[in-house]
Coordinates of C-alpha atoms in Angstrom, one line a residue:
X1 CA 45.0 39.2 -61.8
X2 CA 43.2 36.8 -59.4
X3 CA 45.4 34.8 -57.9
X4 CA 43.9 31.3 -59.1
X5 CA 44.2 32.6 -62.3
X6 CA 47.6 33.1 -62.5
X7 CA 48.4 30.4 -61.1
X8 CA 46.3 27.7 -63.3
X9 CA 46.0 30.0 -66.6
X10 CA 43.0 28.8 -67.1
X11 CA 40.5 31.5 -69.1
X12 CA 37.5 29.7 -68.1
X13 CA 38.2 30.7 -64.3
X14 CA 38.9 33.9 -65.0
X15 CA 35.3 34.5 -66.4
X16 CA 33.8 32.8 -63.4
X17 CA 36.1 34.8 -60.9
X18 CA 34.9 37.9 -63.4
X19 CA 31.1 37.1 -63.1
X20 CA 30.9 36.5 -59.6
X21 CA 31.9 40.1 -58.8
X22 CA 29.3 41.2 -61.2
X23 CA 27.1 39.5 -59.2
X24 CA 27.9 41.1 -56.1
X25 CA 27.8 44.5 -57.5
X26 CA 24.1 44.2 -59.4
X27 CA 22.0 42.5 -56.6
X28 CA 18.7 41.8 -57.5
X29 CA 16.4 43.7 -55.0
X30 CA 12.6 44.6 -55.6
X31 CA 12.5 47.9 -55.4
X32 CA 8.9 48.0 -56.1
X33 CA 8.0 46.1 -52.8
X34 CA 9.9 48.3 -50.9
X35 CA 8.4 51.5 -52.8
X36 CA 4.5 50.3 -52.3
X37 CA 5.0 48.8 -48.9
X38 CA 7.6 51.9 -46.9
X39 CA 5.8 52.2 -44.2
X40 CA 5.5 48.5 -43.4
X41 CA 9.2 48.3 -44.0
X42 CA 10.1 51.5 -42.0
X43 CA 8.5 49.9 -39.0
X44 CA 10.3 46.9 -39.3
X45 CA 13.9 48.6 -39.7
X46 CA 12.8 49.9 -36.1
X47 CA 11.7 47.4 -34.1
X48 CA 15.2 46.1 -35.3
X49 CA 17.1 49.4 -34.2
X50 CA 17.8 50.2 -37.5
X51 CA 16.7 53.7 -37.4
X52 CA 18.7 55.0 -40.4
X53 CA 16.9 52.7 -42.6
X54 CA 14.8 55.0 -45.5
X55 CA 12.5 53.0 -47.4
X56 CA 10.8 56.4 -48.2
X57 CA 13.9 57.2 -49.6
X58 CA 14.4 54.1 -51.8
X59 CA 10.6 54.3 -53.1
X60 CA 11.4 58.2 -54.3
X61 CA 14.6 56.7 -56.0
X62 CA 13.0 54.4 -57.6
X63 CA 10.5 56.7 -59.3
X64 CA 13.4 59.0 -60.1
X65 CA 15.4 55.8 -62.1
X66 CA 11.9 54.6 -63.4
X67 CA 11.3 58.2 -65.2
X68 CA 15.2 58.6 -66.4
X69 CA 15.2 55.3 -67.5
X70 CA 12.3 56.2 -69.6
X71 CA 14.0 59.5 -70.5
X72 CA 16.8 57.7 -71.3
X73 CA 14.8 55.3 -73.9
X74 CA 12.8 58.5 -75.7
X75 CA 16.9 60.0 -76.1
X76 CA 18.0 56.3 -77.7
X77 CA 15.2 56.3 -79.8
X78 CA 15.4 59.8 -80.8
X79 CA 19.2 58.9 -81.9
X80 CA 18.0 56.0 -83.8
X81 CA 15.7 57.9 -86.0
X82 CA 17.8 60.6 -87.0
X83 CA 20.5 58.0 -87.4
X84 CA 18.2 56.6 -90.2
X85 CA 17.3 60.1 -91.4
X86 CA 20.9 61.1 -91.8
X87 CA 22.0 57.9 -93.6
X88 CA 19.1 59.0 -96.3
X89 CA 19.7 63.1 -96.2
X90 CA 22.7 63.9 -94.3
X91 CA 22.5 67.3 -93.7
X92 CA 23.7 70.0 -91.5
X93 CA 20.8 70.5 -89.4
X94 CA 20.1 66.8 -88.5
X95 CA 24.1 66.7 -87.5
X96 CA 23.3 69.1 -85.1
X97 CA 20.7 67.7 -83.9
X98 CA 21.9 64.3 -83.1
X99 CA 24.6 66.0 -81.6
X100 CA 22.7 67.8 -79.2
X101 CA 20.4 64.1 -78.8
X102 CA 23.8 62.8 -77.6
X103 CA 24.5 65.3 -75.4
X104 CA 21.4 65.1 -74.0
X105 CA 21.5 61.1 -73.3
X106 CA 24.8 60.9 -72.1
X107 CA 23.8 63.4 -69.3
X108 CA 20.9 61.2 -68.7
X109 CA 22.6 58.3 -68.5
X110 CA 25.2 59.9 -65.9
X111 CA 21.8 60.9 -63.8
X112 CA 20.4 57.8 -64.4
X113 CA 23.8 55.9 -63.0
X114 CA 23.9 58.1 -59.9
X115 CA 20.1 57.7 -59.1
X116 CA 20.5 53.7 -59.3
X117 CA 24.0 54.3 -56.9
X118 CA 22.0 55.8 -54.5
X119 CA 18.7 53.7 -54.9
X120 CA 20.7 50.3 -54.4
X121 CA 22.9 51.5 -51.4
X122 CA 19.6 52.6 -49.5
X123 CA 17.9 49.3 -49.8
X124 CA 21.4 47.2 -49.0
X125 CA 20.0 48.9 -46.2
X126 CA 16.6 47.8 -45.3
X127 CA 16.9 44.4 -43.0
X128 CA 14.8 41.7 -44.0
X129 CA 11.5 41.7 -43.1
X130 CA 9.7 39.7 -40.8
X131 CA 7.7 36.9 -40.2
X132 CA 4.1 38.1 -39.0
X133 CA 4.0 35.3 -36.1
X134 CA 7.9 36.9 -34.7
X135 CA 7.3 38.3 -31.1
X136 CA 7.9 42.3 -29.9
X137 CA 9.6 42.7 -26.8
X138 CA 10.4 39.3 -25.1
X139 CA 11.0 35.9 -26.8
X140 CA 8.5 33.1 -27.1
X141 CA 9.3 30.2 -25.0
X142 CA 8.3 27.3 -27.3
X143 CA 9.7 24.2 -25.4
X144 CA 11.9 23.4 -22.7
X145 CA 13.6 19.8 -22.5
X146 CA 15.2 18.2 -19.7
X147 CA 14.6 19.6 -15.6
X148 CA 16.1 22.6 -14.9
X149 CA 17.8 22.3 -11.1
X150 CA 17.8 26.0 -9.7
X151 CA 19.2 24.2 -6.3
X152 CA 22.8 25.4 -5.7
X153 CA 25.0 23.1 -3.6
X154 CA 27.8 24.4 -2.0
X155 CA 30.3 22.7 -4.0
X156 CA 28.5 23.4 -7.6
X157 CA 31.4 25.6 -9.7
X158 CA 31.3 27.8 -12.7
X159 CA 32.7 26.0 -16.2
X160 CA 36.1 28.2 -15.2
X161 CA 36.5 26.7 -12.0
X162 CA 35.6 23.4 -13.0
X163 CA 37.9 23.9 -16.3
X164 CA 41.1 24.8 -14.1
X165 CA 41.1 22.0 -11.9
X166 CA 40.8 19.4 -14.7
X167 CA 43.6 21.4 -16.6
X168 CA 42.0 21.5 -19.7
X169 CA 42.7 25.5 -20.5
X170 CA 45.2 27.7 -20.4
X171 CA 43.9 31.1 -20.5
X172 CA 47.0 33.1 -19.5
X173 CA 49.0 31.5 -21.6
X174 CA 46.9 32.5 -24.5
X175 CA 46.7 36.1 -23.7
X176 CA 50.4 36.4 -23.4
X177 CA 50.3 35.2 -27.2
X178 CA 46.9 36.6 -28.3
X179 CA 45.4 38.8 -25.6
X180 CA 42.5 38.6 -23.6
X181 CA 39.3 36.1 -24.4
X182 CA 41.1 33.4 -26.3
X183 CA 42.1 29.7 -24.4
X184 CA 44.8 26.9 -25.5
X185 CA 42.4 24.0 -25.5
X186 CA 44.6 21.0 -23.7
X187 CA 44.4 17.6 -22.8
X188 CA 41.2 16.1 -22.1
X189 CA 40.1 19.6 -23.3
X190 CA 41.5 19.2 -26.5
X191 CA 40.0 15.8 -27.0
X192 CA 36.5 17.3 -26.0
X193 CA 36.7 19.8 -28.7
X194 CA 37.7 17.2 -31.5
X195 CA 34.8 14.7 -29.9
X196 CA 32.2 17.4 -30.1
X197 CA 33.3 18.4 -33.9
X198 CA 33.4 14.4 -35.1
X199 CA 29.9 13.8 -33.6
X200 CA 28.4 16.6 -34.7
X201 CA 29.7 16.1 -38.2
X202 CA 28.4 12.6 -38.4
X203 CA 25.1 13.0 -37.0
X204 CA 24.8 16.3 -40.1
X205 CA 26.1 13.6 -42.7
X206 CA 23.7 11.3 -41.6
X207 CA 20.9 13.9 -42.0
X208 CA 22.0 13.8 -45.5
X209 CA 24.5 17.5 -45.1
X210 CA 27.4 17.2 -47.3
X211 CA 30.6 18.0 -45.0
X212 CA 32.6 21.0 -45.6
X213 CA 35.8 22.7 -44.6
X214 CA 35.8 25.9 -44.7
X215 CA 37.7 29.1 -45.3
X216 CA 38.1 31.1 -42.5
X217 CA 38.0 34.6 -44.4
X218 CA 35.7 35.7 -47.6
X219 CA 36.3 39.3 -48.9
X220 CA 34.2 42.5 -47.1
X221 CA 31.6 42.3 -50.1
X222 CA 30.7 38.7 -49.2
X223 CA 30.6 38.6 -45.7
X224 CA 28.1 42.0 -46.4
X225 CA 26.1 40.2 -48.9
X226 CA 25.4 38.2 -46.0
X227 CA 24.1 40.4 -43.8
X228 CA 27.1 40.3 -40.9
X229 CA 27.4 44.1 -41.2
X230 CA 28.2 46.3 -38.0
X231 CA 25.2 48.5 -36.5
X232 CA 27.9 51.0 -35.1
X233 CA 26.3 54.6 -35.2
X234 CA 28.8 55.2 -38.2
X235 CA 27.7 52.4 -40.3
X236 CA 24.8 52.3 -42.7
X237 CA 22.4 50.6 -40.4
X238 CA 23.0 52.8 -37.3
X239 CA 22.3 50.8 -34.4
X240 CA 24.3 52.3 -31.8
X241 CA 26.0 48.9 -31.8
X242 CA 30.2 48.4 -32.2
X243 CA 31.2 46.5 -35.8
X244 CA 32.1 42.7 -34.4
X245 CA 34.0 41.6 -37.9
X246 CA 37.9 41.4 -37.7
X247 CA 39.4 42.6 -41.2
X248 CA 42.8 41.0 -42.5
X249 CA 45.9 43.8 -41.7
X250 CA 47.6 44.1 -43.9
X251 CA 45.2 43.6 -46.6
X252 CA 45.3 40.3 -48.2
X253 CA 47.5 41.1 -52.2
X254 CA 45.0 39.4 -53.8
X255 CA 41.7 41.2 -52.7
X256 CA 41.1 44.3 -54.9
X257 CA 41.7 47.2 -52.9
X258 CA 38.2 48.1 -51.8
X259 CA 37.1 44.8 -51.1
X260 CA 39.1 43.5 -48.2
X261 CA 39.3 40.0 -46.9
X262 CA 37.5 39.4 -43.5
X263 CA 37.8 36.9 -40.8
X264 CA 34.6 35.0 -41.0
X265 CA 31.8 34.8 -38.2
X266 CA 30.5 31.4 -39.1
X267 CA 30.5 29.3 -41.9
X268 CA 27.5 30.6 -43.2
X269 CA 29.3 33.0 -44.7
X270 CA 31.5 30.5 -46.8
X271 CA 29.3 28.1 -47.5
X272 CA 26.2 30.4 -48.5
X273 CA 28.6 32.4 -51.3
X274 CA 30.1 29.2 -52.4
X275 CA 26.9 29.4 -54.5
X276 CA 27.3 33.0 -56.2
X277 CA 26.1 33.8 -59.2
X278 CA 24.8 30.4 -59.5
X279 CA 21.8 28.3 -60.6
X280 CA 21.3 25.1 -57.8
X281 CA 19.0 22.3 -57.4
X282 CA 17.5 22.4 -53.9
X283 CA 17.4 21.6 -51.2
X284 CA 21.2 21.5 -51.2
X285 CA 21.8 21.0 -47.3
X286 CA 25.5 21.5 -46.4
X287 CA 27.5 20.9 -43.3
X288 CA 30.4 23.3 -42.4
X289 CA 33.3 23.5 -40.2
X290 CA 35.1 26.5 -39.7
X291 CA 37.1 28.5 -36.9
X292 CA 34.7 31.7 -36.0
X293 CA 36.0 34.9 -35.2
X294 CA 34.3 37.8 -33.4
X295 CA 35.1 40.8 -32.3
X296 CA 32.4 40.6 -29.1
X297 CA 32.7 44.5 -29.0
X298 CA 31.0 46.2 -25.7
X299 CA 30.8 42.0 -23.8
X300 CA 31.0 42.5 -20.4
X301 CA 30.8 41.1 -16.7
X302 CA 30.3 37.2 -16.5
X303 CA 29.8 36.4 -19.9
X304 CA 33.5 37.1 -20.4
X305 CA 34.7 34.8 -17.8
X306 CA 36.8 31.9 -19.0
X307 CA 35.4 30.7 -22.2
X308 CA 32.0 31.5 -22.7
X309 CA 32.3 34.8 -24.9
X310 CA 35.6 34.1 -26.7
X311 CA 37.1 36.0 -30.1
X312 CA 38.1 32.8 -31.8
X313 CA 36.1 29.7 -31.6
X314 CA 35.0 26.1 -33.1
X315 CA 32.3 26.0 -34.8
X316 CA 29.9 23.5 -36.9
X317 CA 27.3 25.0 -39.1
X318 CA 24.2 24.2 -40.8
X319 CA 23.0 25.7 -44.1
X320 CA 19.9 24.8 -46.5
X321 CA 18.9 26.3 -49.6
X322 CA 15.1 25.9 -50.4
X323 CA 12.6 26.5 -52.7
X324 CA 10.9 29.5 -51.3
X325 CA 7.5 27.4 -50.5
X326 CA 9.9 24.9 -48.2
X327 CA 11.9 27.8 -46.3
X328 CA 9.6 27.5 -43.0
X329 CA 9.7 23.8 -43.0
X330 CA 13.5 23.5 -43.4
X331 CA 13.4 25.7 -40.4
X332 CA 11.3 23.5 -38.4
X333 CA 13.5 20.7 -39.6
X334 CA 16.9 22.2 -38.6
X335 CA 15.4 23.3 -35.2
X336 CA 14.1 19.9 -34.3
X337 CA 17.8 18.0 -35.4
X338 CA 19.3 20.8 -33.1
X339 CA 17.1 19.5 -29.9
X340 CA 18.0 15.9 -30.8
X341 CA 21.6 16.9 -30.8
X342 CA 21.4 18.8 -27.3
X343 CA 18.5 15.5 -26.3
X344 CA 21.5 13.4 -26.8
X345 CA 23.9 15.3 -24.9
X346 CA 21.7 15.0 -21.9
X347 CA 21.5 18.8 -21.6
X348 CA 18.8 20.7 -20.3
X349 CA 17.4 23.0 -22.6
X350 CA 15.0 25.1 -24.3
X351 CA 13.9 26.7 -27.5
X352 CA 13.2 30.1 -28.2
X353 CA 11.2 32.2 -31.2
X354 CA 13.3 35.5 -30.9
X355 CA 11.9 38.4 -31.1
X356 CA 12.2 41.5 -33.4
X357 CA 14.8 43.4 -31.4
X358 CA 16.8 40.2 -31.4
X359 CA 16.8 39.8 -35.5
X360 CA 19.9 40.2 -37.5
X361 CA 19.3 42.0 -40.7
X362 CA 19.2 38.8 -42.8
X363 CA 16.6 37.0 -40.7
X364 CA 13.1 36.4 -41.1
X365 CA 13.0 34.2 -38.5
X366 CA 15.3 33.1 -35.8
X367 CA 15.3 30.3 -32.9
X368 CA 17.6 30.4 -30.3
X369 CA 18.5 27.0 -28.1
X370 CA 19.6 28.1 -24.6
X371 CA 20.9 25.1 -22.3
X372 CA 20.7 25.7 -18.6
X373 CA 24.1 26.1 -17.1
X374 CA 23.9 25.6 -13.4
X375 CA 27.3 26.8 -12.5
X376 CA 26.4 29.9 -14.2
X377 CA 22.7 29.9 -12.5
X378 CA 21.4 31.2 -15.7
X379 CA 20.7 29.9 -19.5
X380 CA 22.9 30.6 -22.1
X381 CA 22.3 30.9 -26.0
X382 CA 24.4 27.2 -27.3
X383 CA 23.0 27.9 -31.1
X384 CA 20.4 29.9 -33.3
X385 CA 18.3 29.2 -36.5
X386 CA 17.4 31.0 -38.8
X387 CA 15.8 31.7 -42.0
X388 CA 16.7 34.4 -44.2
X389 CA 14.2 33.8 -47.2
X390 CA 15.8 35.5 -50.5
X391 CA 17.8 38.0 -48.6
X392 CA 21.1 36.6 -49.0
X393 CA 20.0 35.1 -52.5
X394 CA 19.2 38.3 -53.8
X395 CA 22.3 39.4 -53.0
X396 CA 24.4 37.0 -53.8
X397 CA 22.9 36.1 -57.4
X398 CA 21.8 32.2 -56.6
X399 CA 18.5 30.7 -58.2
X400 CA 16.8 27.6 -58.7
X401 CA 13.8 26.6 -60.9
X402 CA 10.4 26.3 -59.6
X403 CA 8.0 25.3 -61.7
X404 CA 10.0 26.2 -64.4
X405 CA 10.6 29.7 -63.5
X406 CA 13.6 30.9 -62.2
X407 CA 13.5 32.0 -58.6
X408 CA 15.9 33.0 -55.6
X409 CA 16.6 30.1 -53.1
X410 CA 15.7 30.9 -49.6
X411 CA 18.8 30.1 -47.2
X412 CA 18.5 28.9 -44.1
X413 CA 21.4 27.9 -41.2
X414 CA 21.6 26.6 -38.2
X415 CA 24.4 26.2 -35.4
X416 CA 24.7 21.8 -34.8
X417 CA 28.3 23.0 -32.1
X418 CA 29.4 26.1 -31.3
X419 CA 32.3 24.1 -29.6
X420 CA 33.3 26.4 -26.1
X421 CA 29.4 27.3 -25.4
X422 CA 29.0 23.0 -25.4
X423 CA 32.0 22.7 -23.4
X424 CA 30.8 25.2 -20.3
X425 CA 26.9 23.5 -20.6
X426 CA 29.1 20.5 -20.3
X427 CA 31.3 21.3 -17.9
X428 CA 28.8 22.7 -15.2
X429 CA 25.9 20.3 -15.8
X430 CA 27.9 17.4 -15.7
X431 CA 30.0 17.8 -12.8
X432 CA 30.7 15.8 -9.4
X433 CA 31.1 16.8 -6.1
X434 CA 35.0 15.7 -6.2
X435 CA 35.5 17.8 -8.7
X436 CA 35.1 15.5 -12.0
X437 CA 32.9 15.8 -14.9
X438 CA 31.3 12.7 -16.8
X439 CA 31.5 12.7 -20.2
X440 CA 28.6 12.6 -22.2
X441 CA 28.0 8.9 -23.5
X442 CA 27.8 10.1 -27.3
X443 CA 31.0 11.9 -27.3
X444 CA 33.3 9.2 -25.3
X445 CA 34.3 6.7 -29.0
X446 CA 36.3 10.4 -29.0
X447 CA 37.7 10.7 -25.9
X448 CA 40.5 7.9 -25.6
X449 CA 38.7 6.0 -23.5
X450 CA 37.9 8.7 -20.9
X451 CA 34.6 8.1 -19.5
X452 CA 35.0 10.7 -16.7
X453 CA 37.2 13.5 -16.7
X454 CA 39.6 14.2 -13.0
X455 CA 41.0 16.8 -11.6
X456 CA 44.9 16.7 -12.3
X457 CA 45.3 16.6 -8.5
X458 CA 43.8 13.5 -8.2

C-alpha cells in the first residue's frame, strides 16, 4: 500500500495515487504522426544523436495494432452473435464454435497486447521534434548584453582562487564527507547562496509564479516521463552519452519495485508531474526551488575546477503550462525575465538559440544564457529555456480545454538561479584588485549588511 494511504486511510487518495500510475503507463502518443511523417522524424532523432530511434518501426507497429485491433473487433462480434444464437438454439455445434471464437480472440488479444508493448516503447523513444527555425551545427547568437572585457590583468583570478581567499568554500572538506565536486557553502558564501535564492524567488512571485518547494526525488517513471533519460549506448536512446541521474540505494520501501525513486535534476521534474493525470486551467506558471543532483558523467578539465560543474546544487526553476497556441510566446516571455534577472545582476551576457545537436529529447526549443566569466576567459551556460510542446503532457496525462475541446498543455521551463554557476559569474566579474568582490546591489538586503566581500586575511 502507498505510503500516504496508510497513513491517512483515506480511499479517495488511494484512487488518485491508483490513477496516476495509470497515467504513466497509457501515454497518449500519436502514433499516426509518427507513422505518416518517419522520415521527417528519423532525421530529427539524428541530428539529436539518437540513432537507435525507429520511427519506421513505430509506423509498421502501428499498422500491425490497427489490423489486430480490427481482428480483435470481427472475433467480439462474432461471439456476440452466436451468443444470441445460442440463447435461442443452444446446440452442440454453435458450442463449438464459440469455443473455438474464444480461442481465437483471446490469442488475438495476447498479439494485440504485445504489438501495442512494443509500439509504445519505440516511440517513448523518438525525441520531440523540432522547431523549423532551430539551427544545425552551431548556435544562433541572438543578443549579447553588457561589454565583454577579453583584457586579462595580471591580478584577474579564476572563481576558485577568488572563492579561497574570501573563505567562502570548503572543498576538501566536502570530499572527505561526500567525494569529489561537492563544496560546504560558508560564511559570506553561505549568505550569497540564500541572497541569490530570496531574490530570485521574489522577482518569479512578482511575475505572478506561485512558489514551490520541492521534492528532491520523483520515482524512475516520472523523472522518464520527462524526458531526463540517459543516452548511454545501453539505453533506449543510444547516444554514446553516460546516464547523469542518481537512483536512491537502497531503494526507497514505498516505490514499487520497478519504479525506483530518483534524485531529481531540476525541479521541472517535480513541478511538471505535480499535474499528472490532471485537467488545469492555463497558464499555470510556477516557481520552484529544489536541490539538483547530477551525475556530470565523462566532465572534465576546467569545468570541474572548484564549483562550476558540481553533483549537488541550488537551484530555482521556472515552469509554464500553455495552451498549445501560447507555447512560443511563453518562451519569449521566460527568456526576456531571465535577461532582466542577469541585467540586474550587472552581468555580462548573452542569449543563445541552441542548436539541434544541443536538444534534449523533450525540447522543441531551447535558449541558453551564457555570462562572460573573465577569470575563466570564456562564457559559461548560467541557465536554459525551453519549450517542450505536448511532449511531457502526453506523457504525463495533463490537459486543458481549448475552445472547448480537450487538449494537452505545452510545458515550458526556464532556469531564474542555478545558484554555483551565479556565484563563479559573480565571483570573477565582480572582483578587485585586492582581492575583494562587490556584491551585486540587488542581492545585498541579503547579505547582512555586506556590501563588499574581503579576503579573511584582511
Amino acid at each position: 500500500m502507498h505510503p500516504l494511504v496508510r497513513r491517512h486511510g483515506t480511499q479517495q487518495l488511494s484512487h488518485s495515487f491508483h490513477r496516476q500510475l495509470r497515467a504513466l503507463q497509457t501515454a497518449s502518443l500519436d502514433y499516426k504522426h509518427i507513422r505518416d511523417h518517419a522520415s521527417t522524424h528519423e532525421a530529427n532523432a539524428q541530428a539529436r544523436n539518437m540513432p537507435s530511434a525507429q520511427p519506421h518501426k513505430v509506423g509498421q507497429l502501428y499498422d500491425d495494432f490497427r489490423s489486430l485491433t480490427a481482428q480483435v473487433q470481427a472475433q467480439r462480434t462474432q461471439l456476440n452473435t452466436l451468443s444470441r444464437q445460442l440463447s435461442c438454439a443452444p446446440t452442440q455445434q454453435l458450442r463449438e464454435q464459440a469455443k473455438q471464437v474464444k480461442q481465437n480472440a483471446r490469442a488475438l488479444d495476447a498479439r494485440l497486447a504485445a504489438v501495442h508493448r512494443d509500439m509504445l516503447h519505440a516511440a517513448l523513444r523518438l525525441p520531440n521534434l523540432a522547431h523549423p527555425e532551430v539551427p544545425h551545427g552551431e548556435p544562433r547568437v541572438v543578443k549579447v548584453v553588457g561589454s565583454q572585457h577579453t583584457e586579462h590583468p595580471g591580478w584577474l583570478r579564476d572563481h576558485l582562487d577568488v572563492a579561497l581567499r574570501l573563505g567562502i568554500v570548503d572543498l576538501q572538506a566536502a570530499a572527505r564527507v561526500a567525494g569529489s565536486r561537492f563544496v560546504f557553502w560558508r560564511k559570506a558564501g553561505a549568505l550569497l547562496e540564500l541572497a541569490l535564492v530570496q531574490w530570485a524567488v521574489g522577482r518569479a512571485v512578482q511575475a505572478g509564479f506561485t512558489p514551490h518547494v520541492t521534492p528532491d526525488m520523483a520515482r524512475a517513471s516520472v523523472v522518464d516521463a520527462c524526458g531526463f533519460r540517459p543516452r548511454s549506448s545501453g539505453s533506449p536512446e543510444g547516444g554514446g552519452e553516460p546516464s547523469q541521474t542518481y537512483r536512491a540505494t537502497p531503494e526507497a520501501l514505498e516505490a514499487p519495485a520497478d519504479d525506483p525513486l530518483c534524485l531529481v535534476a531540476t525541479a521541472e521534474i517535480p513541478l511538471v508531474a505535480m499535474r499528472l493525470g490532471q485537467e488545469v486551467h492555463v497558464p499555470e506558471r510556477l516557481a520552484g526551488l529544489s536541490h539538483c543532483f547530477r551525475a556530470e558523467a565523462g566532465a572534465r578539465g576546467r569545468d570541474t575546477r572548484g564549483v562550476y560543474r558540481l553533483h549537488q546544487f541550488t537551484k530555482v526553476e521556472l515552469v509554464v503550462l500553455a495552451r498549445p497556441d501560447e507555447s512560443n510566446t511563453e518562451l519569449d516571455r521566460l527568456v526576456d525575465f531571465q535577461a532582466a534577472l542577469y541585467a540586474d545582476l550587472g552581468l555580462t551576457f548573452r542569449v543563445l538559440d541552441m542548436p539541434m545537436h544541443e536538444l534534449g529529447a523533450s525540447a522543441y526549443r531551447k535558449y541558453d544564457v551564457e555570462a562572460w566569466m573573465p577569470g575563466r576567459r570564456a562564457w559559461g551556460e548560467v541557465s536554459s529555456a525551453s519549450n517542450c510542446t505536448d511532449y511531457q503532457a502526453r506523457r504525463l496525462g495533463i490537459r486543458t480545454r481549448c475552445q472547448g475541446e480537450l487538449v494537452f498543455v505545452h510545458t515550458l521551463n526556464a532556469t531564474a538561479v542555478a545558484v554555483p554557476r551565479l556565484i563563479v559569474a559573480i565571483l570573477e566579474s565582480f572582483q578587485q584588485e585586492d582581492g575583494s568582490v562587490v556584491v551585486p546591489e540587488v542581492l545585498r538586503p541579503w547579505m547582512m549588511g555586506m556590501d563588499v566581500l574581503r579576503p579573511e586575511d584582511k
